[in-house]
CSV table of C-alpha atoms in Angstrom, one decimal:
chain,number,residue,atom,x,y,z
A,1,MET,CA,-21.6,-15.0,-14.5
A,2,THR,CA,-18.3,-16.3,-15.6
A,3,ARG,CA,-15.4,-13.7,-15.8
A,4,ARG,CA,-12.5,-14.2,-18.2
A,5,VAL,CA,-9.4,-14.1,-15.8
A,6,THR,CA,-6.0,-15.6,-15.8
A,7,LEU,CA,-4.6,-17.5,-12.9
A,8,ARG,CA,-0.8,-17.6,-12.8
A,9,ARG,CA,2.2,-18.2,-10.5
A,10,ALA,CA,3.4,-14.9,-9.2
A,11,THR,CA,7.0,-13.5,-9.8
A,12,ALA,CA,9.0,-10.8,-8.0
A,13,LYS,CA,7.7,-8.4,-10.5
A,14,ASP,CA,4.3,-8.8,-9.2
A,15,ALA,CA,5.1,-7.8,-5.6
A,16,ALA,CA,3.9,-4.3,-5.9
A,17,ASP,CA,0.5,-5.3,-7.7
A,18,LEU,CA,0.1,-7.9,-5.0
A,19,ALA,CA,0.6,-5.6,-2.2
A,20,GLY,CA,-1.9,-3.2,-3.7
A,21,VAL,CA,-4.6,-5.8,-4.2
A,22,ALA,CA,-4.0,-7.4,-0.7
A,23,ARG,CA,-4.6,-3.9,1.0
A,24,ALA,CA,-7.6,-3.2,-1.2
A,25,THR,CA,-9.3,-6.7,-0.7
A,26,PHE,CA,-8.8,-6.7,3.0
A,27,THR,CA,-9.9,-3.2,3.3
A,28,GLU,CA,-13.1,-3.7,1.3
A,29,THR,CA,-13.9,-6.9,3.1
A,30,PHE,CA,-13.0,-6.0,6.7
A,31,GLY,CA,-12.0,-2.4,6.9
A,32,MET,CA,-15.4,-1.2,8.4
A,33,LEU,CA,-14.6,-3.5,11.5
A,34,TYR,CA,-11.6,-1.7,12.6
A,35,SER,CA,-10.3,1.6,13.8
A,36,ALA,CA,-8.3,3.5,11.3
A,37,ALA,CA,-5.1,2.9,13.5
A,38,ASP,CA,-5.8,-0.7,13.7
A,39,LEU,CA,-6.4,-1.1,10.1
A,40,ALA,CA,-3.3,0.9,9.2
A,41,THR,CA,-1.1,-1.3,11.5
A,42,PHE,CA,-2.3,-4.5,9.9
A,43,LEU,CA,-2.0,-3.3,6.3
A,44,GLU,CA,1.7,-2.4,7.0
A,45,GLN,CA,2.3,-6.1,6.5
A,46,HIS,CA,1.6,-6.0,2.9
A,47,THR,CA,4.5,-4.1,1.4
A,48,PRO,CA,6.0,-4.9,-2.1
A,49,GLY,CA,9.2,-6.0,0.0
A,50,ASP,CA,7.3,-8.5,2.2
A,51,TRP,CA,5.6,-10.0,-1.0
A,52,ALA,CA,8.9,-10.3,-2.9
A,53,ARG,CA,10.4,-12.2,0.1
A,54,GLU,CA,7.5,-14.5,0.2
A,55,ILE,CA,7.4,-15.1,-3.5
A,56,ALA,CA,11.2,-15.8,-3.6
A,57,ASP,CA,10.9,-18.3,-0.7
A,58,PRO,CA,10.3,-22.0,-2.1
A,59,ALA,CA,8.1,-22.6,1.1
A,60,TYR,CA,5.5,-20.2,-0.2
A,61,ALA,CA,3.4,-20.6,-3.4
A,62,VAL,CA,1.6,-17.5,-4.7
A,63,ALA,CA,-0.9,-17.3,-7.7
A,64,LEU,CA,-2.4,-14.1,-8.8
A,65,VAL,CA,-5.6,-13.6,-10.7
A,66,GLU,CA,-5.7,-11.0,-13.6
A,67,GLU,CA,-8.3,-9.7,-15.9
A,68,GLY,CA,-6.3,-8.5,-18.8
A,69,HIS,CA,-3.3,-7.0,-17.0
A,70,ILE,CA,-5.2,-5.9,-13.8
A,71,VAL,CA,-4.6,-8.0,-10.7
A,72,VAL,CA,-8.0,-8.7,-9.1
A,73,GLY,CA,-7.1,-11.4,-6.5
A,74,TYR,CA,-4.5,-13.9,-5.2
A,75,VAL,CA,-4.1,-17.0,-3.3
A,76,LYS,CA,-1.1,-17.7,-1.1
A,77,LEU,CA,0.1,-21.0,0.5
A,78,GLY,CA,2.9,-21.2,3.1
A,79,PRO,CA,4.2,-23.1,6.1
A,80,PRO,CA,1.7,-23.4,8.9
A,81,ARG,CA,1.7,-20.5,11.4
A,82,LEU,CA,-1.4,-21.1,13.2
A,83,PRO,CA,-1.2,-21.5,17.0
A,84,PHE,CA,-0.5,-25.1,16.9
A,85,THR,CA,1.7,-27.5,15.1
A,86,PRO,CA,0.2,-29.7,12.7
A,87,ALA,CA,1.8,-33.0,11.7
A,88,THR,CA,4.5,-33.0,9.1
A,89,GLY,CA,3.0,-32.7,5.7
A,90,ALA,CA,0.8,-29.7,6.2
A,91,ILE,CA,0.4,-26.5,4.5
A,92,GLU,CA,-1.6,-23.4,5.2
A,93,LEU,CA,-3.8,-21.5,2.8
A,94,ARG,CA,-2.5,-18.3,4.2
A,95,GLN,CA,-4.6,-15.8,2.0
A,96,PHE,CA,-7.5,-16.2,-0.4
A,97,TYR,CA,-8.7,-12.8,-1.7
A,98,LEU,CA,-10.7,-11.7,-4.6
A,99,LEU,CA,-11.9,-7.9,-5.3
A,100,GLN,CA,-15.6,-7.7,-4.9
A,101,PRO,CA,-16.6,-7.3,-8.5
A,102,TRP,CA,-15.0,-10.8,-9.4
A,103,GLN,CA,-16.7,-12.4,-6.4
A,104,GLY,CA,-19.5,-14.8,-7.3
A,105,ALA,CA,-18.2,-15.2,-10.9
A,106,ARG,CA,-16.7,-18.7,-10.3
A,107,VAL,CA,-13.1,-17.3,-10.0
A,108,GLY,CA,-12.9,-18.6,-6.4
A,109,LEU,CA,-13.3,-22.1,-7.9
A,110,GLN,CA,-10.3,-21.7,-10.1
A,111,MET,CA,-8.3,-20.3,-7.2
A,112,MET,CA,-9.2,-23.2,-4.9
A,113,ASP,CA,-8.4,-25.7,-7.4
A,114,TRP,CA,-5.0,-24.3,-7.9
A,115,ALA,CA,-4.3,-24.1,-4.2
A,116,LEU,CA,-5.3,-27.8,-3.7
A,117,ASP,CA,-3.4,-28.9,-6.8
A,118,GLU,CA,-0.3,-27.0,-5.6
A,119,ALA,CA,-0.5,-28.6,-2.1
A,120,ARG,CA,-0.7,-32.1,-3.6
A,121,ALA,CA,2.1,-31.3,-6.1
A,122,ARG,CA,4.2,-30.6,-3.0
A,123,GLY,CA,3.3,-33.7,-1.4
A,124,MET,CA,1.2,-32.2,1.5
A,125,LYS,CA,-1.2,-34.4,3.4
A,126,GLU,CA,-3.6,-31.7,4.8
A,127,MET,CA,-4.3,-28.0,4.4
A,128,PHE,CA,-5.2,-25.6,7.1
A,129,LEU,CA,-6.8,-22.3,6.9
A,130,SER,CA,-8.3,-19.6,9.1
A,131,VAL,CA,-11.5,-17.6,8.5
A,132,PHE,CA,-13.1,-14.7,10.4
A,133,ILE,CA,-15.9,-16.3,12.4
A,134,ASP,CA,-18.6,-13.8,11.0
A,135,ASN,CA,-17.5,-14.4,7.3
A,136,GLU,CA,-20.3,-16.8,6.5
A,137,ARG,CA,-19.9,-16.6,2.9
A,138,ALA,CA,-16.2,-17.8,3.1
A,139,ARG,CA,-17.1,-20.4,5.6
A,140,ARG,CA,-19.6,-21.9,3.2
A,141,PHE,CA,-17.2,-21.8,0.4
A,142,TYR,CA,-14.6,-23.8,2.3
A,143,ALA,CA,-17.0,-26.3,3.7
A,144,LYS,CA,-18.1,-27.0,0.1
A,145,TYR,CA,-14.5,-28.0,-0.6
A,146,GLY,CA,-14.5,-30.4,2.5
A,147,PHE,CA,-12.8,-28.1,5.0
A,148,GLU,CA,-13.9,-28.7,8.6
A,149,ASP,CA,-13.9,-26.7,11.7
A,150,VAL,CA,-11.1,-27.9,13.9
A,151,GLY,CA,-10.6,-24.8,16.4
A,152,ARG,CA,-10.6,-21.2,17.2
A,153,TYR,CA,-7.9,-18.6,17.6
A,154,ALA,CA,-7.4,-15.0,18.1
A,155,PHE,CA,-6.5,-13.1,15.0
A,156,MET,CA,-5.0,-9.7,15.5
A,157,VAL,CA,-5.7,-6.6,13.6
A,158,GLY,CA,-3.5,-4.0,15.3
A,159,ASP,CA,-4.8,-4.1,18.9
A,160,HIS,CA,-8.2,-5.4,17.9
A,161,GLU,CA,-8.7,-9.3,18.5
A,162,ASP,CA,-11.0,-11.2,16.3
A,163,THR,CA,-12.0,-14.8,16.6
A,164,ASP,CA,-11.1,-16.8,13.7
A,165,ILE,CA,-12.1,-20.5,12.8
A,166,VAL,CA,-9.4,-23.0,11.9
A,167,MET,CA,-10.5,-25.3,9.2
A,168,ARG,CA,-8.7,-28.3,7.9
A,169,ARG,CA,-9.0,-30.6,4.9
A,170,ALA,CA,-7.2,-33.8,4.2
A,171,LEU,CA,-5.5,-33.9,0.7
């Protein structure tokens, strides 16, 4: 099934909507894995102010997905902050989230195409991302786009440590 959505670059006016959908998508995808305290601590990172700062920062690129005027997902690129220093010309796919009713409707393909096009337009040579080790669906999706496993690192949600896989793709 294909959904009729719009993908557009986020503006500062979208910060509150992005904060809300970021909290909702993370909670519906991973919320059952964590204590309420750890989840709450992690979600504190998704405030409208934090989103507005990143949207205004030219080092970041944020696109949101809307159906009508309802934000249902987003994709965010930014400078790598993984636990290693990639070569110059690298960008990180920081977040890639879509509410569950829109998953499997080919919307993710549009989101990934936007991310790759944006990274290339910025002159980047490679893209990195991290994905929860047990998120098989996301790992398969990224592998279809040519991302390869290049390592592991500890991803913290509050005081809870998860293992994430770091993936890389040449652009």
